[in-house]
Short mmCIF file of N, CA and C in Angstrom, two decimals:
data_model
loop_
_atom_site.label_atom_id
_atom_site.label_comp_id
_atom_site.label_asym_id
_atom_site.label_seq_id
_atom_site.Cartn_x
_atom_site.Cartn_y
_atom_site.Cartn_z
N MET A 1 11.68 -21.41 29.25
CA MET A 1 10.60 -20.50 29.56
C MET A 1 11.16 -19.09 29.60
N ALA A 2 10.46 -18.16 29.07
CA ALA A 2 10.92 -16.77 29.02
C ALA A 2 10.17 -15.92 30.04
N TYR A 3 10.89 -14.99 30.64
CA TYR A 3 10.30 -14.07 31.61
C TYR A 3 10.75 -12.65 31.30
N SER A 4 9.91 -11.71 31.62
CA SER A 4 10.32 -10.31 31.61
C SER A 4 10.74 -9.98 33.03
N LEU A 5 11.88 -9.35 33.15
CA LEU A 5 12.40 -9.03 34.47
C LEU A 5 12.78 -7.57 34.51
N ARG A 6 12.20 -6.84 35.45
CA ARG A 6 12.52 -5.42 35.61
C ARG A 6 13.50 -5.29 36.77
N LEU A 7 14.65 -4.72 36.48
CA LEU A 7 15.69 -4.51 37.49
C LEU A 7 15.95 -3.03 37.67
N PRO A 8 16.29 -2.61 38.87
CA PRO A 8 16.72 -1.22 39.04
C PRO A 8 17.97 -0.99 38.18
N ASP A 9 18.15 0.24 37.72
CA ASP A 9 19.25 0.55 36.82
C ASP A 9 20.61 0.13 37.38
N ALA A 10 20.84 0.39 38.66
CA ALA A 10 22.13 0.06 39.26
C ALA A 10 22.35 -1.45 39.28
N LEU A 11 21.33 -2.22 39.59
CA LEU A 11 21.45 -3.68 39.63
C LEU A 11 21.66 -4.23 38.22
N ASP A 12 20.94 -3.68 37.26
CA ASP A 12 21.10 -4.09 35.86
C ASP A 12 22.54 -3.83 35.39
N ALA A 13 23.06 -2.65 35.69
CA ALA A 13 24.42 -2.30 35.27
C ALA A 13 25.44 -3.22 35.93
N ALA A 14 25.26 -3.49 37.22
CA ALA A 14 26.19 -4.36 37.93
C ALA A 14 26.14 -5.79 37.37
N ALA A 15 24.94 -6.28 37.08
CA ALA A 15 24.79 -7.63 36.54
C ALA A 15 25.42 -7.73 35.15
N ARG A 16 25.20 -6.74 34.32
CA ARG A 16 25.79 -6.75 32.97
C ARG A 16 27.31 -6.68 33.04
N GLU A 17 27.81 -5.85 33.94
CA GLU A 17 29.26 -5.72 34.10
C GLU A 17 29.87 -7.05 34.55
N ARG A 18 29.22 -7.71 35.53
CA ARG A 18 29.73 -8.98 36.03
C ARG A 18 29.67 -10.07 34.96
N SER A 19 28.58 -10.11 34.19
CA SER A 19 28.48 -11.14 33.14
C SER A 19 29.53 -10.91 32.06
N ASP A 20 29.79 -9.65 31.72
CA ASP A 20 30.85 -9.35 30.75
C ASP A 20 32.21 -9.78 31.30
N TYR A 21 32.46 -9.47 32.56
CA TYR A 21 33.73 -9.83 33.20
C TYR A 21 33.93 -11.35 33.18
N LEU A 22 32.86 -12.09 33.45
CA LEU A 22 32.94 -13.55 33.49
C LEU A 22 32.92 -14.18 32.10
N GLY A 23 32.52 -13.41 31.11
CA GLY A 23 32.44 -13.94 29.76
C GLY A 23 31.25 -14.85 29.53
N ILE A 24 30.18 -14.60 30.28
CA ILE A 24 28.95 -15.38 30.10
C ILE A 24 27.82 -14.42 29.81
N SER A 25 26.72 -14.96 29.33
CA SER A 25 25.58 -14.10 29.02
C SER A 25 24.92 -13.62 30.30
N LEU A 26 24.15 -12.54 30.18
CA LEU A 26 23.40 -12.04 31.33
C LEU A 26 22.42 -13.11 31.80
N ASN A 27 21.79 -13.80 30.87
CA ASN A 27 20.86 -14.87 31.21
C ASN A 27 21.55 -15.96 32.03
N ALA A 28 22.76 -16.36 31.60
CA ALA A 28 23.50 -17.39 32.33
C ALA A 28 23.84 -16.92 33.74
N LEU A 29 24.24 -15.66 33.87
CA LEU A 29 24.56 -15.11 35.18
C LEU A 29 23.33 -15.15 36.09
N LEU A 30 22.19 -14.74 35.57
CA LEU A 30 20.97 -14.73 36.37
C LEU A 30 20.55 -16.16 36.75
N CYS A 31 20.75 -17.11 35.84
CA CYS A 31 20.44 -18.51 36.16
C CYS A 31 21.33 -19.03 37.28
N VAL A 32 22.62 -18.72 37.21
CA VAL A 32 23.57 -19.15 38.24
C VAL A 32 23.21 -18.50 39.58
N ALA A 33 22.90 -17.21 39.55
CA ALA A 33 22.58 -16.50 40.79
C ALA A 33 21.30 -17.05 41.42
N LEU A 34 20.28 -17.31 40.60
CA LEU A 34 19.03 -17.85 41.13
C LEU A 34 19.24 -19.26 41.66
N ASP A 35 20.01 -20.06 40.95
CA ASP A 35 20.30 -21.42 41.40
C ASP A 35 21.02 -21.39 42.75
N ALA A 36 22.03 -20.53 42.89
CA ALA A 36 22.75 -20.43 44.15
C ALA A 36 21.84 -19.98 45.28
N TYR A 37 20.96 -19.03 44.99
CA TYR A 37 20.02 -18.54 46.01
C TYR A 37 19.08 -19.66 46.46
N LEU A 38 18.55 -20.41 45.51
CA LEU A 38 17.59 -21.47 45.85
C LEU A 38 18.25 -22.65 46.54
N ARG A 39 19.54 -22.86 46.32
CA ARG A 39 20.26 -23.97 46.96
C ARG A 39 20.79 -23.60 48.35
N ALA A 40 20.80 -22.34 48.69
CA ALA A 40 21.31 -21.90 50.00
C ALA A 40 20.40 -22.45 51.09
N PRO A 41 20.98 -22.79 52.23
CA PRO A 41 20.16 -23.29 53.33
C PRO A 41 19.11 -22.25 53.74
N ALA A 42 17.90 -22.72 53.93
CA ALA A 42 16.81 -21.84 54.34
C ALA A 42 16.92 -21.60 55.85
N PRO A 43 16.43 -20.46 56.32
CA PRO A 43 16.43 -20.23 57.76
C PRO A 43 15.59 -21.28 58.46
N ALA A 44 15.92 -21.58 59.71
CA ALA A 44 15.18 -22.59 60.47
C ALA A 44 13.72 -22.17 60.60
N ALA A 45 12.84 -23.12 60.42
CA ALA A 45 11.40 -22.87 60.54
C ALA A 45 11.02 -22.83 62.02
N PRO A 46 9.95 -22.10 62.34
CA PRO A 46 9.55 -22.00 63.75
C PRO A 46 8.97 -23.29 64.30
N HIS A 47 8.58 -24.25 63.46
CA HIS A 47 8.02 -25.50 63.94
C HIS A 47 9.06 -26.62 63.85
N ALA A 48 8.75 -27.81 64.35
CA ALA A 48 9.72 -28.88 64.47
C ALA A 48 10.32 -29.33 63.15
N GLU A 49 9.51 -29.41 62.10
CA GLU A 49 10.02 -29.85 60.81
C GLU A 49 9.63 -28.85 59.75
N ALA A 50 10.48 -28.68 58.78
CA ALA A 50 10.18 -27.79 57.67
C ALA A 50 10.37 -28.55 56.37
N ALA A 51 9.53 -28.29 55.40
CA ALA A 51 9.67 -28.93 54.11
C ALA A 51 10.79 -28.24 53.35
N ALA A 52 11.75 -29.01 52.89
CA ALA A 52 12.85 -28.47 52.10
C ALA A 52 12.35 -28.22 50.68
N PRO A 53 13.02 -27.35 49.92
CA PRO A 53 12.60 -27.07 48.57
C PRO A 53 12.48 -28.31 47.69
N ASP A 54 13.31 -29.34 47.95
CA ASP A 54 13.25 -30.54 47.13
C ASP A 54 12.22 -31.54 47.65
N GLY A 55 11.44 -31.15 48.66
CA GLY A 55 10.38 -31.99 49.17
C GLY A 55 10.80 -32.88 50.33
N LEU A 56 12.07 -32.92 50.69
CA LEU A 56 12.54 -33.73 51.80
C LEU A 56 12.27 -33.01 53.12
N LYS A 57 12.01 -33.78 54.15
CA LYS A 57 11.81 -33.18 55.47
C LYS A 57 13.16 -32.93 56.13
N VAL A 58 13.27 -31.77 56.75
CA VAL A 58 14.51 -31.39 57.43
C VAL A 58 14.14 -30.96 58.84
N ALA A 59 14.82 -31.52 59.82
CA ALA A 59 14.55 -31.14 61.21
C ALA A 59 14.96 -29.69 61.42
N ALA A 60 14.20 -28.99 62.24
CA ALA A 60 14.51 -27.58 62.51
C ALA A 60 15.91 -27.48 63.09
N GLY A 61 16.68 -26.55 62.57
CA GLY A 61 18.03 -26.32 63.04
C GLY A 61 19.07 -27.18 62.34
N GLU A 62 18.65 -28.18 61.58
CA GLU A 62 19.60 -29.03 60.86
C GLU A 62 20.22 -28.24 59.72
N VAL A 63 21.49 -28.38 59.55
CA VAL A 63 22.20 -27.68 58.48
C VAL A 63 22.46 -28.67 57.36
N ARG A 64 21.98 -28.32 56.18
CA ARG A 64 22.21 -29.17 55.01
C ARG A 64 23.33 -28.56 54.19
N THR A 65 24.23 -29.37 53.75
CA THR A 65 25.28 -28.87 52.88
C THR A 65 24.81 -29.04 51.45
N VAL A 66 24.79 -27.95 50.74
CA VAL A 66 24.32 -27.95 49.36
C VAL A 66 25.39 -27.29 48.51
N PRO A 67 25.80 -27.96 47.44
CA PRO A 67 26.81 -27.32 46.59
C PRO A 67 26.24 -26.08 45.92
N THR A 68 27.04 -25.06 45.84
CA THR A 68 26.62 -23.85 45.17
C THR A 68 27.54 -23.58 44.00
N VAL A 69 27.06 -22.82 43.06
CA VAL A 69 27.83 -22.47 41.88
C VAL A 69 28.32 -21.04 42.07
N ASN A 70 29.63 -20.85 41.99
CA ASN A 70 30.20 -19.52 42.14
C ASN A 70 31.11 -19.26 40.95
N PRO A 71 30.63 -18.48 39.95
CA PRO A 71 31.40 -18.30 38.74
C PRO A 71 32.61 -17.37 38.89
N VAL A 72 32.74 -16.69 40.02
CA VAL A 72 33.85 -15.76 40.19
C VAL A 72 35.16 -16.54 40.25
N GLY A 73 36.12 -16.11 39.46
CA GLY A 73 37.43 -16.74 39.48
C GLY A 73 37.56 -17.95 38.56
N LEU A 74 36.53 -18.27 37.79
CA LEU A 74 36.62 -19.39 36.87
C LEU A 74 37.47 -19.02 35.66
N THR A 75 38.13 -20.02 35.11
CA THR A 75 38.88 -19.79 33.88
C THR A 75 37.89 -19.72 32.71
N LYS A 76 38.38 -19.28 31.58
CA LYS A 76 37.52 -19.19 30.39
C LYS A 76 36.96 -20.57 30.04
N ALA A 77 37.78 -21.60 30.13
CA ALA A 77 37.32 -22.96 29.83
C ALA A 77 36.25 -23.41 30.82
N GLU A 78 36.43 -23.07 32.10
CA GLU A 78 35.43 -23.43 33.11
C GLU A 78 34.12 -22.70 32.88
N ARG A 79 34.21 -21.42 32.47
CA ARG A 79 32.99 -20.66 32.17
C ARG A 79 32.27 -21.27 30.98
N ARG A 80 33.04 -21.68 29.95
CA ARG A 80 32.45 -22.32 28.79
C ARG A 80 31.73 -23.60 29.20
N GLU A 81 32.37 -24.40 30.05
CA GLU A 81 31.78 -25.64 30.53
C GLU A 81 30.49 -25.37 31.31
N LEU A 82 30.51 -24.35 32.17
CA LEU A 82 29.33 -23.98 32.94
C LEU A 82 28.18 -23.58 32.01
N THR A 83 28.50 -22.78 31.00
CA THR A 83 27.48 -22.37 30.04
C THR A 83 26.92 -23.58 29.30
N GLN A 84 27.78 -24.51 28.91
CA GLN A 84 27.33 -25.72 28.22
C GLN A 84 26.42 -26.55 29.12
N GLN A 85 26.79 -26.69 30.38
CA GLN A 85 25.96 -27.45 31.33
C GLN A 85 24.60 -26.80 31.50
N GLN A 86 24.56 -25.47 31.54
CA GLN A 86 23.29 -24.77 31.68
C GLN A 86 22.42 -24.98 30.45
N ARG A 87 23.03 -24.95 29.26
CA ARG A 87 22.27 -25.20 28.03
C ARG A 87 21.67 -26.60 28.03
N LEU A 88 22.48 -27.58 28.42
CA LEU A 88 22.00 -28.95 28.47
C LEU A 88 20.87 -29.11 29.49
N ALA A 89 21.01 -28.45 30.63
CA ALA A 89 19.97 -28.52 31.67
C ALA A 89 18.67 -27.89 31.17
N ARG A 90 18.78 -26.78 30.45
CA ARG A 90 17.58 -26.13 29.91
C ARG A 90 16.90 -27.04 28.89
N LYS A 91 17.70 -27.68 28.03
CA LYS A 91 17.13 -28.57 27.01
C LYS A 91 16.46 -29.77 27.68
N ALA A 92 17.06 -30.31 28.72
CA ALA A 92 16.50 -31.46 29.42
C ALA A 92 15.20 -31.09 30.14
N GLY A 93 15.07 -29.84 30.56
CA GLY A 93 13.88 -29.39 31.27
C GLY A 93 12.70 -29.08 30.38
N ARG A 94 12.92 -29.06 29.10
CA ARG A 94 11.81 -28.73 28.17
C ARG A 94 10.88 -29.86 27.97
#
C-alpha cells in the first residue's frame, strides 16, 4: 500500500541521513521505525483491562516483552537480511 507522507524538513533530512548510513532505503527505515513504535509497550490504561494492539487482553500495569527491531549497528549482511525480510513480509501481506 502506498502513502504520501509529509515530514518537516529537519526530520526528512535526519531520516534520509540515517537510512543512507544504514544502507537501507528510506521506506525500509520508516517501516522499521513504525514497527518498533507499534510493538513498544503501551502506557497503562486507566481501567482494569486494556485491549492490546494484537487483540489480546492485558491487565493494567502488566509489562509485555515485545521484540523490537533496531537497525543501528547492524552489519551490511544483517541490513540486507532485514531488507529481504521486509520485502517478504510486504509480499505476504498483499
